[in-house]
PDB file of C-alpha atoms in Angstrom:
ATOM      1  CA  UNK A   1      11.132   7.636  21.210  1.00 46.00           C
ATOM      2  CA  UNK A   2      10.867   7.035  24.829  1.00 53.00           C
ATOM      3  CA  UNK A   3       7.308   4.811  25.257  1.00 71.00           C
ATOM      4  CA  UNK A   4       5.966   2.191  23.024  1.00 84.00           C
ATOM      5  CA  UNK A   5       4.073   3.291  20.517  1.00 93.00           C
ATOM      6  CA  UNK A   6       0.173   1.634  19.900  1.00 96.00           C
ATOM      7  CA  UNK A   7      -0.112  -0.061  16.336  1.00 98.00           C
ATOM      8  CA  UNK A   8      -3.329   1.535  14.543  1.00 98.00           C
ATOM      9  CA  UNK A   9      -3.527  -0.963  11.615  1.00 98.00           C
ATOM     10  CA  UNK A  10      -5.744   0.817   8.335  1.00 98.00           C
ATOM     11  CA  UNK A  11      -6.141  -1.123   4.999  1.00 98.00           C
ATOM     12  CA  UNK A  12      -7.073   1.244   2.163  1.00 95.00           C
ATOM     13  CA  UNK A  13     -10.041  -0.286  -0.131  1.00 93.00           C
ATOM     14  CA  UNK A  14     -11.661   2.118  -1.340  1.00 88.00           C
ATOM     15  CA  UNK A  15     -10.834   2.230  -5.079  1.00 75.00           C
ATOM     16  CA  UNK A  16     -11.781   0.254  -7.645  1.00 64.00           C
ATOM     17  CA  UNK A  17      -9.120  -0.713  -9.335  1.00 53.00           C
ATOM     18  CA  UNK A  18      -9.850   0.167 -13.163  1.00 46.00           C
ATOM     19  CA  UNK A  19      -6.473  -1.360 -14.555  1.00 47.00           C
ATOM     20  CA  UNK A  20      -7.607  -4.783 -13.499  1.00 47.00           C
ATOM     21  CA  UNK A  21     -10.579  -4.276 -15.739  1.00 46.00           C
ATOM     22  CA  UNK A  22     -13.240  -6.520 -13.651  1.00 54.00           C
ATOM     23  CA  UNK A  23     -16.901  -6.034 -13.080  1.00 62.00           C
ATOM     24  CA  UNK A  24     -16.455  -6.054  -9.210  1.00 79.00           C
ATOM     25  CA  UNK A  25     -13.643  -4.153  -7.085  1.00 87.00           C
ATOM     26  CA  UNK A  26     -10.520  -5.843  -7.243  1.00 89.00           C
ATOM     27  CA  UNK A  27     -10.376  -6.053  -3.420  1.00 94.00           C
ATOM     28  CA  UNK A  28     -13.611  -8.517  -3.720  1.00 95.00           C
ATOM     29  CA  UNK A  29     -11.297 -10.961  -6.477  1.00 94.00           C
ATOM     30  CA  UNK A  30     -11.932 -14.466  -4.823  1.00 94.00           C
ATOM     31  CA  UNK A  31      -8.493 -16.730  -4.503  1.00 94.00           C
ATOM     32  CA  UNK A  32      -8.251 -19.291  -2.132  1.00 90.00           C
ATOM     33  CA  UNK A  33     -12.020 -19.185  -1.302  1.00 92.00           C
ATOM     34  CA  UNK A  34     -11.531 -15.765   0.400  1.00 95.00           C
ATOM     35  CA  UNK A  35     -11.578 -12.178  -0.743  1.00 96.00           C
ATOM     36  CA  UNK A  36      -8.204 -10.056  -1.751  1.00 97.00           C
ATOM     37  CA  UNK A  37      -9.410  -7.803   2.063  1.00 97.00           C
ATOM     38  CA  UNK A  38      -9.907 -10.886   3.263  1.00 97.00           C
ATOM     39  CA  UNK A  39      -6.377 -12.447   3.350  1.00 97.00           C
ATOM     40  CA  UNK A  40      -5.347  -8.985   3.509  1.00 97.00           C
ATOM     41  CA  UNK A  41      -6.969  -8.424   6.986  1.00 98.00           C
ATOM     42  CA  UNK A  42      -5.617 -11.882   7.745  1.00 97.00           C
ATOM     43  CA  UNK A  43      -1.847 -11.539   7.625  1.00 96.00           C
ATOM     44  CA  UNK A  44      -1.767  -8.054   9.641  1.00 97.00           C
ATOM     45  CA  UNK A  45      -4.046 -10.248  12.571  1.00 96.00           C
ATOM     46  CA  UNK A  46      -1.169 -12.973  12.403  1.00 95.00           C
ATOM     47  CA  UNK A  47       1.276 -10.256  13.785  1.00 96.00           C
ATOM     48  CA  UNK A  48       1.499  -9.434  17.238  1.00 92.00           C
ATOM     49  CA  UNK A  49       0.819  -5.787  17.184  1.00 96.00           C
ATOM     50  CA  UNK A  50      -2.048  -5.531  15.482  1.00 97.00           C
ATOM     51  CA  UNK A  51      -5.639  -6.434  17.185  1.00 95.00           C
ATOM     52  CA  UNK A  52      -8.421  -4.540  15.117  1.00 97.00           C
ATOM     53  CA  UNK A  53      -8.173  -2.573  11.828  1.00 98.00           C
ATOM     54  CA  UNK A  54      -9.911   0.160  10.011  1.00 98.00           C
ATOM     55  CA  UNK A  55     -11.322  -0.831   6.810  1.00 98.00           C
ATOM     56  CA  UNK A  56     -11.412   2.505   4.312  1.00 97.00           C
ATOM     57  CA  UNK A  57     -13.931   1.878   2.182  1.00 95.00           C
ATOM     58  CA  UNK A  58     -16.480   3.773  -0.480  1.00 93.00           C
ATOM     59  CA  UNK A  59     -19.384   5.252   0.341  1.00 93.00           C
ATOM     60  CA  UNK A  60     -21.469   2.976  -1.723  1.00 92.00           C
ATOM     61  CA  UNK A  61     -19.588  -0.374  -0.881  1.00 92.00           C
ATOM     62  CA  UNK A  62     -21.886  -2.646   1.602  1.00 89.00           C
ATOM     63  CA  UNK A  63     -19.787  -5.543   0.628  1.00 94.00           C
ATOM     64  CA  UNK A  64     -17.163  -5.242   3.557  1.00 94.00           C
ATOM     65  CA  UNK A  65     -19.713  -5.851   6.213  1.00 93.00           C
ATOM     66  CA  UNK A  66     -21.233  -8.726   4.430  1.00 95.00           C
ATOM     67  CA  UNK A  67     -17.296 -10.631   5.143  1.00 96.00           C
ATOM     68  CA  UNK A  68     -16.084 -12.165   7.857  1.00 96.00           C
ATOM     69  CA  UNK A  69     -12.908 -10.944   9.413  1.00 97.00           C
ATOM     70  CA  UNK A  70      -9.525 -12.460  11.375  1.00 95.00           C
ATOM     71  CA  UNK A  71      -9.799  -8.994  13.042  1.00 97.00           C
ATOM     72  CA  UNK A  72     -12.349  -6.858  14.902  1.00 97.00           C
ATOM     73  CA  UNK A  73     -13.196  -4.368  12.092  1.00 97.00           C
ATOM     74  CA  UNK A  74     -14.414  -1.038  12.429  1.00 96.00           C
ATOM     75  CA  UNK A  75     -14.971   1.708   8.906  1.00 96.00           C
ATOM     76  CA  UNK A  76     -14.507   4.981   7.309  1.00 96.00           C
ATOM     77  CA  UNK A  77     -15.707   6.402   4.616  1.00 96.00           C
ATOM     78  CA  UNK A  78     -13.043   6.936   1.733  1.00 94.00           C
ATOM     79  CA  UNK A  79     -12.485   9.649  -0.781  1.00 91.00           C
ATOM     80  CA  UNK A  80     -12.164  10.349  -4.660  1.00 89.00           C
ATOM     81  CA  UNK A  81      -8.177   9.607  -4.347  1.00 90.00           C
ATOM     82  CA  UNK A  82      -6.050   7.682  -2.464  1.00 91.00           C
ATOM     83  CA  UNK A  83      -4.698   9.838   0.264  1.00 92.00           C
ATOM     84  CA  UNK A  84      -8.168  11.382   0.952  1.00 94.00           C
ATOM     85  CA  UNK A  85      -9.181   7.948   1.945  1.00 95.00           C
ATOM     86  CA  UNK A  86      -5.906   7.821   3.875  1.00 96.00           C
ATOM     87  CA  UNK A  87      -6.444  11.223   5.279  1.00 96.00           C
ATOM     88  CA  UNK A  88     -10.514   9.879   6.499  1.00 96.00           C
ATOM     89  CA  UNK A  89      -8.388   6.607   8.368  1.00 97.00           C
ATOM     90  CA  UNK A  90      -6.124   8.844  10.081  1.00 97.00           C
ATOM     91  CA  UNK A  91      -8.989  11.342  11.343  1.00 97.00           C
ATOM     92  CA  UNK A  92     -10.969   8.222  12.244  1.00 97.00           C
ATOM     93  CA  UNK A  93      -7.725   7.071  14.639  1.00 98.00           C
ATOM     94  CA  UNK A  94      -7.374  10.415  15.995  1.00 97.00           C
ATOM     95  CA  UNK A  95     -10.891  10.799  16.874  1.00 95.00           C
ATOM     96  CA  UNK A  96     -10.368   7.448  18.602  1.00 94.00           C
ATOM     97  CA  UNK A  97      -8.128   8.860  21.219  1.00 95.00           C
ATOM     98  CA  UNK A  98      -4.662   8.222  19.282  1.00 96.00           C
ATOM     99  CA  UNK A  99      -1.571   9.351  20.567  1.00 96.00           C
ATOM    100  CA  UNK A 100       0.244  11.822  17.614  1.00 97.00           C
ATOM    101  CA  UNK A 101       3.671   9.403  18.697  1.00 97.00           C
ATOM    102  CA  UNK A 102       0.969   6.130  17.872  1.00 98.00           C
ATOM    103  CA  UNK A 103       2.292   4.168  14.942  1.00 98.00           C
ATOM    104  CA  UNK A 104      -0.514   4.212  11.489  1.00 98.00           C
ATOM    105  CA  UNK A 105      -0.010   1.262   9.368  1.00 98.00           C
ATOM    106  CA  UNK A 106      -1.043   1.295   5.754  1.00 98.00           C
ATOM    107  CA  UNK A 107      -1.930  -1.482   3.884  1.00 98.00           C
ATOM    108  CA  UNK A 108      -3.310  -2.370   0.422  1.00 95.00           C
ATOM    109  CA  UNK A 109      -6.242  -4.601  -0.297  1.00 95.00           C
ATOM    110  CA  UNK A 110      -4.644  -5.783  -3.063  1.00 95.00           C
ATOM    111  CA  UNK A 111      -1.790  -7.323  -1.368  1.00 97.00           C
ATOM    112  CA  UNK A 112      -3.055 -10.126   0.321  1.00 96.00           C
ATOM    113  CA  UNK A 113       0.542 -12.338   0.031  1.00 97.00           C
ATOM    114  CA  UNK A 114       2.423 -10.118   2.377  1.00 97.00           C
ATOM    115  CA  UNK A 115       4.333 -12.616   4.522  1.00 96.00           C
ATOM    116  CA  UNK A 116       3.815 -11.507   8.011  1.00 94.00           C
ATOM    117  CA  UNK A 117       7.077 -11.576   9.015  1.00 96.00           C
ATOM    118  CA  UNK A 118       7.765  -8.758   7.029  1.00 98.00           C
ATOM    119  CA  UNK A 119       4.216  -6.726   8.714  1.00 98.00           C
ATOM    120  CA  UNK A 120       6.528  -7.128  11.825  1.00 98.00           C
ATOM    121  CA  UNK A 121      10.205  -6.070  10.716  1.00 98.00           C
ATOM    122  CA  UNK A 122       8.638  -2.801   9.382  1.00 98.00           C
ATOM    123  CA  UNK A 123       6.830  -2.207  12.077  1.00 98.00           C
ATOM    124  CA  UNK A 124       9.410  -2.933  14.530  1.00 98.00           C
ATOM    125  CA  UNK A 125      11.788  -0.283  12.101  1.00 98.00           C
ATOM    126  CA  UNK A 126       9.060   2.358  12.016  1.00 98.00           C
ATOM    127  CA  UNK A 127       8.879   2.162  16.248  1.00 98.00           C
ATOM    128  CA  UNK A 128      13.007   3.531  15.787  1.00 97.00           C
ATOM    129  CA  UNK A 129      12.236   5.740  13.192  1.00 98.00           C
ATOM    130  CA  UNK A 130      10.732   9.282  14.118  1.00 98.00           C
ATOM    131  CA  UNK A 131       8.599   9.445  11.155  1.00 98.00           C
ATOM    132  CA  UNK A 132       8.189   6.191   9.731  1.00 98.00           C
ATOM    133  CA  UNK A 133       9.220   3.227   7.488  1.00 98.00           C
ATOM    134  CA  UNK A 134       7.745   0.933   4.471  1.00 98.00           C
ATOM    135  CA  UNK A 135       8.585  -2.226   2.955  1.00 98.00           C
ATOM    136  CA  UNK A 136      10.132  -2.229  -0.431  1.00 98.00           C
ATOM    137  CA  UNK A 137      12.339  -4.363  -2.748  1.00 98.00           C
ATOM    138  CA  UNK A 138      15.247  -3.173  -4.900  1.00 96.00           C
ATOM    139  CA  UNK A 139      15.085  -3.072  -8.407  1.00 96.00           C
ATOM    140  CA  UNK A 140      16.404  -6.400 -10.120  1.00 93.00           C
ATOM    141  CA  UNK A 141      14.979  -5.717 -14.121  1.00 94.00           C
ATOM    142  CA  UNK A 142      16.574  -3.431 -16.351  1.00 96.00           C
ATOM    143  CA  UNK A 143      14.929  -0.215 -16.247  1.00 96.00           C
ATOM    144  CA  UNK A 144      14.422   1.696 -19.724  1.00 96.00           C
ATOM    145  CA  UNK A 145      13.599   5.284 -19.949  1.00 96.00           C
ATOM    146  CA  UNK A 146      11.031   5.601 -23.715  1.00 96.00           C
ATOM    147  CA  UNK A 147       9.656   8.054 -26.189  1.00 94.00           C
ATOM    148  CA  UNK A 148       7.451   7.976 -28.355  1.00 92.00           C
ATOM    149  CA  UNK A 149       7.162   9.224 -32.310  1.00 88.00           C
ATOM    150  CA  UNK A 150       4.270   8.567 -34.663  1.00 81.00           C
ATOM    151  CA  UNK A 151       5.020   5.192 -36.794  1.00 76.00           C
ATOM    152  CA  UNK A 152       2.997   5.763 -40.378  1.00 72.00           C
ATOM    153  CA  UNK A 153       3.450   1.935 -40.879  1.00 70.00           C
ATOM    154  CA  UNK A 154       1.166   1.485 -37.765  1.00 63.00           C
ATOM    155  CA  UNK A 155      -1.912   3.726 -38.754  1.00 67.00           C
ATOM    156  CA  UNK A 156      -0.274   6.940 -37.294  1.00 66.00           C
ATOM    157  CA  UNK A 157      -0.032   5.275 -33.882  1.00 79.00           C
ATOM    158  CA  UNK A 158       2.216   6.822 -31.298  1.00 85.00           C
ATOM    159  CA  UNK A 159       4.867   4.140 -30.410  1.00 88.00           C
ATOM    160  CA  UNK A 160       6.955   3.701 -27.850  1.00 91.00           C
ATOM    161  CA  UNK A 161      10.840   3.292 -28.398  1.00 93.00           C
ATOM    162  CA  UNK A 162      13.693   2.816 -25.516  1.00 96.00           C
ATOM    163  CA  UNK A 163      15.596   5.877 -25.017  1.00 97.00           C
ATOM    164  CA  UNK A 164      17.784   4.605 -22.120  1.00 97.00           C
ATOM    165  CA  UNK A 165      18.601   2.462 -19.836  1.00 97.00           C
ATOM    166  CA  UNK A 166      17.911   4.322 -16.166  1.00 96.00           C
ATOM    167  CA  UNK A 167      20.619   3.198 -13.463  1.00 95.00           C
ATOM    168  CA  UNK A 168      19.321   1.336 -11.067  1.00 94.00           C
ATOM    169  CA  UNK A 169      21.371   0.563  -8.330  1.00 93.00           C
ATOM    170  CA  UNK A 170      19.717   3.023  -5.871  1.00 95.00           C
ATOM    171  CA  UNK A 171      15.907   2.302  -6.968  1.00 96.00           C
ATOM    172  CA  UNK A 172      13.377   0.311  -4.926  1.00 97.00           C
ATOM    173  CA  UNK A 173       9.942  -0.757  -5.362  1.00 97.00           C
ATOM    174  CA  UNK A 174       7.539   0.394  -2.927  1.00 97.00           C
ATOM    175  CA  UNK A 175       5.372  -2.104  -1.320  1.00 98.00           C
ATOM    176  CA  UNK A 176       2.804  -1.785   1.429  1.00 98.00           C
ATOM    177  CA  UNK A 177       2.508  -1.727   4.581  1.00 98.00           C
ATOM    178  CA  UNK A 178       3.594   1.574   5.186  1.00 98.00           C
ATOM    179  CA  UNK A 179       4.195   2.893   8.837  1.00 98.00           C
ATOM    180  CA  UNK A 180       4.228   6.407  10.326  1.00 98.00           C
ATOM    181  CA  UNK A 181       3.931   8.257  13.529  1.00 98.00           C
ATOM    182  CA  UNK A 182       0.195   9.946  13.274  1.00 98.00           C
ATOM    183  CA  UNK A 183       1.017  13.347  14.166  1.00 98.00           C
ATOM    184  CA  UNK A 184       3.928  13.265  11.257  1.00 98.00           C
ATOM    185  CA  UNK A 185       1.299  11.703   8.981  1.00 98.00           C
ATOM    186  CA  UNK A 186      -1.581  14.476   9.595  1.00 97.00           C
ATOM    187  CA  UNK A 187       0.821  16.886   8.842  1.00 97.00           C
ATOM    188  CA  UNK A 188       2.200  15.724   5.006  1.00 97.00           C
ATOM    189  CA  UNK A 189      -1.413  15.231   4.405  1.00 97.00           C
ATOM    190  CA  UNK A 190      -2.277  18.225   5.321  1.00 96.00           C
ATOM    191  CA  UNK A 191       0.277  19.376   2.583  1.00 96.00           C
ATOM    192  CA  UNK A 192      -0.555  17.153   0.376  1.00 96.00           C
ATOM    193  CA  UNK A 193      -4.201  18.840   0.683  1.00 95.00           C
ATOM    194  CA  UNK A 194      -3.108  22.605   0.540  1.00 96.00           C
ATOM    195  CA  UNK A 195      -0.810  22.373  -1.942  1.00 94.00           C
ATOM    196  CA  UNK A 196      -3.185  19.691  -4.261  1.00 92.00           C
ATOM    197  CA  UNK A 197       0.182  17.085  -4.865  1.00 93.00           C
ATOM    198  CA  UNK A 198      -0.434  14.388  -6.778  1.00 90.00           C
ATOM    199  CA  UNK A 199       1.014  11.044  -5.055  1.00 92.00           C
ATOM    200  CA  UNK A 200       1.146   7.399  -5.256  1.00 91.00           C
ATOM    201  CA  UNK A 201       1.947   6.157  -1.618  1.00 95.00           C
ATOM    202  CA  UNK A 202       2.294   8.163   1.674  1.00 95.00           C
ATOM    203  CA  UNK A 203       5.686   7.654   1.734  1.00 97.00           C
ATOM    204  CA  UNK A 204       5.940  10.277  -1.553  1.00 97.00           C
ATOM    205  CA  UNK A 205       4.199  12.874   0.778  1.00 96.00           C
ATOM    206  CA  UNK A 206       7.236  12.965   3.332  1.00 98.00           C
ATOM    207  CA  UNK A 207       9.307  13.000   0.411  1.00 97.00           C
ATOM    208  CA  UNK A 208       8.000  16.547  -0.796  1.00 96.00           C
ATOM    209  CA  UNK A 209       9.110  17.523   3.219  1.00 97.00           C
ATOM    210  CA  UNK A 210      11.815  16.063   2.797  1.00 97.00           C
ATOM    211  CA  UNK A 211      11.394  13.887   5.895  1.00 98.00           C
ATOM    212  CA  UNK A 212      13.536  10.505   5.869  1.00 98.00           C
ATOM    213  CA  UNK A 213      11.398   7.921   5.443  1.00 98.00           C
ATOM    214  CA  UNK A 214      13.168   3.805   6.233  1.00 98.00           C
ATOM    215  CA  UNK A 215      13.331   1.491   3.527  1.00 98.00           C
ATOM    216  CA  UNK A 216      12.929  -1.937   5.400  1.00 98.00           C
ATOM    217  CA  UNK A 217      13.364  -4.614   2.412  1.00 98.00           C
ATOM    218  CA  UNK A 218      10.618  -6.818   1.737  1.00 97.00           C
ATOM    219  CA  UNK A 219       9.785 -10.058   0.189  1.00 97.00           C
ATOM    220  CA  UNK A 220       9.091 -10.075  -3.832  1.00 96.00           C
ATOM    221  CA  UNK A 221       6.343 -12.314  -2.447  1.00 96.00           C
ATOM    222  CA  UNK A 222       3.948  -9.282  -1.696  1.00 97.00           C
ATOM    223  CA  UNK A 223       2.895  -8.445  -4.922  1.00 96.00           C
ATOM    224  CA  UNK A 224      -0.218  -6.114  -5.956  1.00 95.00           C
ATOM    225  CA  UNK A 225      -3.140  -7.330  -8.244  1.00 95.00           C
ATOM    226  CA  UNK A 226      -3.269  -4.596 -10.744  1.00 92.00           C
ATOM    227  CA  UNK A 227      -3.324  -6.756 -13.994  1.00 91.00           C
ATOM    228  CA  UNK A 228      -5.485 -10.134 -14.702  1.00 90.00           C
ATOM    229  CA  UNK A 229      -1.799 -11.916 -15.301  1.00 92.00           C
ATOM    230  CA  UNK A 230      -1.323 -11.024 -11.667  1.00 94.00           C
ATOM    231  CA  UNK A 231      -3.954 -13.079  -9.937  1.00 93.00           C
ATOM    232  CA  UNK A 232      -2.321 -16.242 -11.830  1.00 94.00           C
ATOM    233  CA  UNK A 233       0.552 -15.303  -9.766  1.00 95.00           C
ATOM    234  CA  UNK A 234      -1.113 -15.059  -6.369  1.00 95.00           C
ATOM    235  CA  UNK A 235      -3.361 -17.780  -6.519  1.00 94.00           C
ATOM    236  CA  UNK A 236       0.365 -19.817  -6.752  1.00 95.00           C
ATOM    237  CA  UNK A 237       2.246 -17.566  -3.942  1.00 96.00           C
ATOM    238  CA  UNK A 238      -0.854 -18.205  -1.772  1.00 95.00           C
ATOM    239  CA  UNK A 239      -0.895 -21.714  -2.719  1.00 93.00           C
ATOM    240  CA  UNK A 240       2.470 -21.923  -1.849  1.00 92.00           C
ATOM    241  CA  UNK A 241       2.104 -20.512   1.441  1.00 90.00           C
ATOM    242  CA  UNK A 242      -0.737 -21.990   2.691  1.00 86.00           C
ATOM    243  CA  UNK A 243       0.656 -25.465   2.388  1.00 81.00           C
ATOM    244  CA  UNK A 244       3.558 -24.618   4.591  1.00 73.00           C
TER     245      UNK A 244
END
């Protein structure tokens, strides 16, 4: 790639998070006297490429504006899955005047421990990359394949059982953020759309195009609130990191 791309930084918050089981969407969880978007929004301003960022929200949620920011904010209006809202970000940076060669970066709400050292190595891998790169952490745990057969000591419950032990030596955990060139982006979406795929992250999308996506390895710092257990665990990393 011959120029330097610009850095359009998007955080995705439009869901609500139903695993975590709360009253409120997870992204509005308090730690640390801020919001989950909040410190979010907060480590991509701490890197040097990034200087606004487009909040993707829901069409009912007037709690964003009601926050103050690290970041000049500006919104879109999100969809009934994930990469819809994605897909609203990215039209909302192309209307803005965005180059197809511009970098997008994704990020979760609900990761608000990134280190932001790591929001620059990926991006700084995605600007070599001619479709993009993520952040993501090899496997360490033992991975177990399961079934599952009715147990009639269990009231006729379906229970799981191991059925075998998956290899793991080429498996990573996705993280967030994620980093593409626009135009590339538009187009797997656009797939994604037409052919109605089911996917977790963007980076699955190239993967149906085959389309070699960078693996830039992360820090098991950034986790995800997903579960109530999980929140214990950030309020410590973020404790942890604010007093250095």
């Amino acid at each position: 790639m011959n120029k330097t791309p610009n850095i359009h930084a998007m955080i995705v918050a439009a869901g609500r998070g139903s695993r975590f089981g709360a009253s409120i969407a997870k992204q509005y969880t308090t730690l640390q006297e801020q919001t989950l978007l909040q410190h979010s929004v907060a480590r991509l301003g701490h890197s040097d490429y990034i200087n606004k960022c487009l909040l993707v929200v829901a069409a009912d949620d007037s709690t964003a504006q009601e926050l103050e920011f690290e970041l000049p904010i500006y919104y879109a209006v999100g969809g009934a899955e994930r990469w819809q809202s994605v897909q609203a970000g990215v039209e909302a940076i192309s209307e803005s005047g965005a180059d197809d060669t511009d970098l997008v970066l994704i990020h979760d709400a609900a990761r608000p421990a990134v280190p932001s050292v790591d929001v620059d190595r990926v991006i700084k891998a995605a600007m070599r990359e001619p479709y993009g790169a993520i952040l993501a952490t090899p496997v360490a745990d033992t991975l177990k394949s399961s079934y599952q057969k009715i147990t009639p000591t269990e009231e006729d419950r379906l229970i799981p059982y191991a059925k075998c032990t998956i290899d793991r030596s080429n498996i990573w955990q996705a993280q967030t953020p994620q980093v593409f060139r626009l135009g590339q982006l538009k187009r797997v979406l656009r797939y994604v759309s037409e052919h109605q795929l089911s996917i977790t992250d963007e980076a699955s999308a190239f993967e149906h195009l085959e389309l070699p996506i960078r693996l830039v390895p992360g820090s098991r710092q950034n986790i995800k609130l997903t579960y109530p257990d999980d929140a214990i665990l950030l309020a410590a990393i973020l404790d942890i990191q604010f007093s250095h």
